[in-house]
Amino acid sequence: MRSVMVTGGAGFIGANFVHYWIDRYPDDRLIVLDALTYAGNQANLEPVQKQANFRFVHGNILDRALISTLMREEGIDTIVHFAAESHVDRSIHEPDAFIQTNVIGTHNLLMAARELWLDSDKAPAAHRFHHVSTDEVYGSLRADDAAFTEATPYAPNSPYAASKASSDHLVRSYHHTFGLEVTTSNCSNNYGPYQFPEKLIPLMIVNALTGQPLPIYGDGKNIRDWLYVTDHCRGIDLVISKGRLGATYNIGGNNEWQNIDIVKQVCASLDSIFAGNEELSTRFPDAPAAKGRKSESLITFVKDRLGHDWRYAIDATLATSELGYAPRQSFETGIELTLNWMLENENWWRAVMDGSYRDWISKNY
Ligand code: NAD
Ligand code: DAU
């Protein structure tokens, strides 16, 4: 039985990971440490909240004393580190929190892990620090460039990407210098249940349902490589179970789309779900689809993101050959799962959107 601390477990990927892990490893103890920023939501953990092997701790990774106490109290032997400021647009407007949480917060966790796992007589028999990172650390690709491999030099372009790159380097250094048993995964764009509706796919779904403009930055030709969130969780599990200590693994979907095409695809899927469905048309009277019009009529081209990376693409050959990683959801099935989840969980997205998110948007745009 492992005692696993999941930082950022009330956020999008962290919450999906918690559900995945409890289902797959029911004998493990799982402790979520989350500061519940605007992006964290305890409702995301509601299905597991009352399980005996689960504990939620409302706390900040900037609080090093809290991390150390919690690690000793719970005999933590595994850390899966998701907690981060994760939205590129916010990092352009307010970078400071990204440096605090993503860089200083990660270093706090590494210091606490080193203290308990390497420098104390309470060290568990085995330990692991898994760091969840992003493909954005590699910078931007041109159309004919090969996809990012683990050997691609780092070239982060946004304050978000730079803060994640810094955290990756710190994790690497704690392995090289102190022998901390670490692994890192760098993943492409995720989508799926519980994603905060400031990111492209859930924002487009919510706006199409509520009859608001679908803002496309620039000409909409930027490319991202999309992965259903549970496939990311399975990839992390494989890295933790079979990955080489000190190694990094790229995780991706082999699924590149221009933004404009992805938005049109989401719109077309929504239109076909609405067709002939009276109940949906009554629930969402402002949706174009409720009136037999195309959702894509809401598409609006807006000013481009500053420093907007043009293309990301992941080469996951290493994870496939060493760990047997392969995504299970196609883009069609993943989008269908996501749309159905959003339609069944209207209360969830309405609740997360009527708070600080709206205030922030109105202040910055
Ligand atoms: P998210 O913004 O949805 O969730 C982040 C979570 O971290 C929230 O629950 C928040 O409350 C918590 N948090 C933030 N600051 C904290 C602090 N100081 N102390 C404790 N908790 C704090 O993010 P996400 O999209 O789920 O991303 C999770 C991780 O995966 C991040 O590290 C991100 O860089 C990485 N990642 C994300 C994607 C993606 O497409 N979303 C892709 C690759 C990697
Ligand atoms: O690649 C992995 C990264 O993917 C993660 O590390 C980040 O945490 C995650 O937020 C995501 O970053 P992106 O910037 O790629 O995701 P976002 O959903 O913000 O934007 C996807 C693309 O869509 C990007 O090219 C910008 C564009 N976009 C986004 C929004 C929110 C729009 O055109 N309009 C929008 O309203």
PDB file of N, CA and C and ligand atoms in Angstrom, residues 8 10-13 34-37 39-40 59-61 82-84 86 101 132-134 160 164 187-190 199, ligand 1:
ATOM      1  N   GLY A   8      -2.568  19.752  -6.105  1.00  0.00           N
ATOM      2  CA  GLY A   8      -3.434  20.266  -7.173  1.00  0.00           C
ATOM      3  C   GLY A   8      -4.517  19.269  -7.578  1.00  0.00           C
ATOM      4  N   ALA A  10      -7.540  19.095  -6.785  1.00  0.00           N
ATOM      5  CA  ALA A  10      -8.907  19.617  -6.978  1.00  0.00           C
ATOM      6  C   ALA A  10      -9.035  20.356  -8.306  1.00  0.00           C
ATOM      7  N   GLY A  11      -7.961  20.372  -9.088  1.00  0.00           N
ATOM      8  CA  GLY A  11      -8.020  21.011 -10.409  1.00  0.00           C
ATOM      9  C   GLY A  11      -8.441  20.005 -11.472  1.00  0.00           C
ATOM     10  N   PHE A  12      -8.321  20.421 -12.708  1.00  0.00           N
ATOM     11  CA  PHE A  12      -8.824  19.607 -13.832  1.00  0.00           C
ATOM     12  C   PHE A  12      -8.133  18.235 -13.922  1.00  0.00           C
ATOM     13  N   ILE A  13      -6.831  18.211 -14.226  1.00  0.00           N
ATOM     14  CA  ILE A  13      -6.179  16.915 -14.456  1.00  0.00           C
ATOM     15  C   ILE A  13      -5.999  16.186 -13.119  1.00  0.00           C
ATOM     16  N   ASP A  34      -4.371  20.938  -1.824  1.00  0.00           N
ATOM     17  CA  ASP A  34      -4.775  21.908  -2.850  1.00  0.00           C
ATOM     18  C   ASP A  34      -5.165  23.226  -2.179  1.00  0.00           C
ATOM     19  N   ALA A  35      -4.719  24.337  -2.767  1.00  0.00           N
ATOM     20  CA  ALA A  35      -4.990  25.663  -2.196  1.00  0.00           C
ATOM     21  C   ALA A  35      -6.371  26.188  -2.584  1.00  0.00           C
ATOM     22  N   LEU A  36      -7.087  25.463  -3.454  1.00  0.00           N
ATOM     23  CA  LEU A  36      -8.398  25.909  -3.949  1.00  0.00           C
ATOM     24  C   LEU A  36      -8.328  27.344  -4.479  1.00  0.00           C
ATOM     25  N   THR A  37      -7.452  27.552  -5.444  1.00  0.00           N
ATOM     26  CA  THR A  37      -7.449  28.834  -6.171  1.00  0.00           C
ATOM     27  C   THR A  37      -8.714  28.867  -7.019  1.00  0.00           C
ATOM     28  N   ALA A  39      -9.088  27.976  -9.823  1.00  0.00           N
ATOM     29  CA  ALA A  39      -9.158  26.789 -10.687  1.00  0.00           C
ATOM     30  C   ALA A  39      -9.427  25.506  -9.912  1.00  0.00           C
ATOM     31  N   GLY A  40      -9.336  25.572  -8.596  1.00  0.00           N
ATOM     32  CA  GLY A  40      -9.534  24.375  -7.779  1.00  0.00           C
ATOM     33  C   GLY A  40     -10.952  24.336  -7.249  1.00  0.00           C
ATOM     34  N   GLY A  59      -4.612  23.459   1.539  1.00  0.00           N
ATOM     35  CA  GLY A  59      -3.337  24.079   1.911  1.00  0.00           C
ATOM     36  C   GLY A  59      -2.522  24.408   0.681  1.00  0.00           C
ATOM     37  N   ASN A  60      -1.476  25.206   0.929  1.00  0.00           N
ATOM     38  CA  ASN A  60      -0.720  25.802  -0.168  1.00  0.00           C
ATOM     39  C   ASN A  60       0.681  25.188  -0.246  1.00  0.00           C
ATOM     40  N   ILE A  61       1.156  24.910  -1.456  1.00  0.00           N
ATOM     41  CA  ILE A  61       2.518  24.366  -1.575  1.00  0.00           C
ATOM     42  C   ILE A  61       3.576  25.439  -1.302  1.00  0.00           C
ATOM     43  N   PHE A  82       0.806  18.041  -9.421  1.00  0.00           N
ATOM     44  CA  PHE A  82       0.047  18.746 -10.457  1.00  0.00           C
ATOM     45  C   PHE A  82      -0.092  20.239 -10.145  1.00  0.00           C
ATOM     46  N   ALA A  83      -0.039  20.612  -8.861  1.00  0.00           N
ATOM     47  CA  ALA A  83      -0.414  21.979  -8.468  1.00  0.00           C
ATOM     48  C   ALA A  83       0.379  23.011  -9.267  1.00  0.00           C
ATOM     49  N   ALA A  84      -0.350  23.912  -9.897  1.00  0.00           N
ATOM     50  CA  ALA A  84       0.308  24.949 -10.699  1.00  0.00           C
ATOM     51  C   ALA A  84      -0.711  26.013 -11.067  1.00  0.00           C
ATOM     52  N   SER A  86      -1.914  27.443 -14.348  1.00  0.00           N
ATOM     53  CA  SER A  86      -1.808  26.684 -15.604  1.00  0.00           C
ATOM     54  C   SER A  86      -2.280  27.419 -16.859  1.00  0.00           C
ATOM     55  N   THR A 101       3.991  29.832  -7.322  1.00  0.00           N
ATOM     56  CA  THR A 101       3.505  28.450  -7.194  1.00  0.00           C
ATOM     57  C   THR A 101       4.360  27.468  -8.001  1.00  0.00           C
ATOM     58  N   VAL A 132       4.488  16.678 -12.955  1.00  0.00           N
ATOM     59  CA  VAL A 132       3.632  16.748 -14.145  1.00  0.00           C
ATOM     60  C   VAL A 132       3.936  18.054 -14.877  1.00  0.00           C
ATOM     61  N   SER A 133       4.483  17.936 -16.087  1.00  0.00           N
ATOM     62  CA  SER A 133       4.832  19.153 -16.817  1.00  0.00           C
ATOM     63  C   SER A 133       4.207  19.150 -18.215  1.00  0.00           C
ATOM     64  N   THR A 134       4.663  20.092 -19.014  1.00  0.00           N
ATOM     65  CA  THR A 134       3.953  20.437 -20.243  1.00  0.00           C
ATOM     66  C   THR A 134       4.885  20.438 -21.451  1.00  0.00           C
ATOM     67  N   TYR A 160       4.223  31.429 -18.184  1.00  0.00           N
ATOM     68  CA  TYR A 160       3.775  30.095 -17.728  1.00  0.00           C
ATOM     69  C   TYR A 160       4.805  29.031 -18.112  1.00  0.00           C
ATOM     70  N   LYS A 164       7.230  26.640 -15.745  1.00  0.00           N
ATOM     71  CA  LYS A 164       7.214  25.173 -15.769  1.00  0.00           C
ATOM     72  C   LYS A 164       8.609  24.641 -16.123  1.00  0.00           C
ATOM     73  N   CYS A 187       3.410  16.787 -21.167  1.00  0.00           N
ATOM     74  CA  CYS A 187       2.218  16.383 -21.921  1.00  0.00           C
ATOM     75  C   CYS A 187       1.681  17.516 -22.809  1.00  0.00           C
ATOM     76  N   SER A 188       0.947  17.121 -23.827  1.00  0.00           N
ATOM     77  CA  SER A 188       0.300  18.079 -24.731  1.00  0.00           C
ATOM     78  C   SER A 188      -1.042  18.538 -24.148  1.00  0.00           C
ATOM     79  N   ASN A 189      -1.827  19.270 -24.942  1.00  0.00           N
ATOM     80  CA  ASN A 189      -3.094  19.856 -24.463  1.00  0.00           C
ATOM     81  C   ASN A 189      -4.113  18.789 -24.086  1.00  0.00           C
ATOM     82  N   ASN A 190      -4.619  18.885 -22.860  1.00  0.00           N
ATOM     83  CA  ASN A 190      -5.654  17.961 -22.389  1.00  0.00           C
ATOM     84  C   ASN A 190      -7.039  18.561 -22.560  1.00  0.00           C
ATOM     85  N   LYS A 199     -10.206  27.521 -20.712  1.00  0.00           N
ATOM     86  CA  LYS A 199      -9.386  26.858 -21.724  1.00  0.00           C
ATOM     87  C   LYS A 199     -10.240  26.624 -22.971  1.00  0.00           C
TER      88      LYS A 199
HETATM   89  P1  NAD B   1      -5.725  23.602 -13.159  1.00  0.00           P
HETATM   90  O1  NAD B   1      -5.422  25.041 -13.247  1.00  0.00           O
HETATM   91  O2  NAD B   1      -7.043  23.094 -13.621  1.00  0.00           O
HETATM   92  O3  NAD B   1      -5.547  23.097 -11.652  1.00  0.00           O
HETATM   93  C1  NAD B   1      -4.477  23.510 -10.841  1.00  0.00           C
HETATM   94  C2  NAD B   1      -4.778  23.081  -9.406  1.00  0.00           C
HETATM   95  O4  NAD B   1      -3.664  23.458  -8.590  1.00  0.00           O
HETATM   96  C3  NAD B   1      -6.018  23.759  -8.810  1.00  0.00           C
HETATM   97  O5  NAD B   1      -6.787  22.824  -8.087  1.00  0.00           O
HETATM   98  C4  NAD B   1      -5.442  24.810  -7.871  1.00  0.00           C
HETATM   99  O6  NAD B   1      -6.280  25.105  -6.773  1.00  0.00           O
HETATM  100  C5  NAD B   1      -4.155  24.120  -7.426  1.00  0.00           C
HETATM  101  N1  NAD B   1      -3.136  25.088  -6.984  1.00  0.00           N
HETATM  102  C6  NAD B   1      -2.716  26.217  -7.639  1.00  0.00           C
HETATM  103  N2  NAD B   1      -1.798  26.850  -6.906  1.00  0.00           N
HETATM  104  C7  NAD B   1      -1.594  26.115  -5.785  1.00  0.00           C
HETATM  105  C8  NAD B   1      -0.757  26.262  -4.653  1.00  0.00           C
HETATM  106  N3  NAD B   1       0.076  27.304  -4.528  1.00  0.00           N
HETATM  107  N4  NAD B   1      -0.805  25.307  -3.684  1.00  0.00           N
HETATM  108  C9  NAD B   1      -1.640  24.242  -3.810  1.00  0.00           C
HETATM  109  N5  NAD B   1      -2.478  24.076  -4.852  1.00  0.00           N
HETATM  110  C10 NAD B   1      -2.449  24.995  -5.826  1.00  0.00           C
HETATM  111  O7  NAD B   1      -4.538  22.875 -13.939  1.00  0.00           O
HETATM  112  P2  NAD B   1      -4.555  21.576 -14.863  1.00  0.00           P
HETATM  113  O8  NAD B   1      -4.941  21.970 -16.236  1.00  0.00           O
HETATM  114  O9  NAD B   1      -5.282  20.504 -14.159  1.00  0.00           O
HETATM  115  O10 NAD B   1      -2.995  21.251 -14.890  1.00  0.00           O
HETATM  116  C11 NAD B   1      -2.414  20.432 -13.858  1.00  0.00           C
HETATM  117  C12 NAD B   1      -0.925  20.285 -14.137  1.00  0.00           C
HETATM  118  O11 NAD B   1      -0.728  19.687 -15.414  1.00  0.00           O
HETATM  119  C13 NAD B   1      -0.165  21.610 -14.173  1.00  0.00           C
HETATM  120  O12 NAD B   1       1.076  21.414 -13.551  1.00  0.00           O
HETATM  121  C14 NAD B   1       0.017  21.896 -15.661  1.00  0.00           C
HETATM  122  O13 NAD B   1       1.180  22.646 -15.891  1.00  0.00           O
HETATM  123  C15 NAD B   1       0.122  20.494 -16.214  1.00  0.00           C
HETATM  124  N6  NAD B   1      -0.315  20.322 -17.609  1.00  0.00           N
HETATM  125  C16 NAD B   1      -1.555  20.742 -17.998  1.00  0.00           C
HETATM  126  C17 NAD B   1      -1.985  20.504 -19.310  1.00  0.00           C
HETATM  127  C18 NAD B   1      -3.364  20.938 -19.789  1.00  0.00           C
HETATM  128  O14 NAD B   1      -3.659  20.815 -20.978  1.00  0.00           O
HETATM  129  N7  NAD B   1      -4.241  21.417 -18.922  1.00  0.00           N
HETATM  130  C19 NAD B   1      -1.137  19.842 -20.204  1.00  0.00           C
HETATM  131  C20 NAD B   1       0.132  19.445 -19.778  1.00  0.00           C
HETATM  132  C21 NAD B   1       0.517  19.671 -18.463  1.00  0.00           C
END
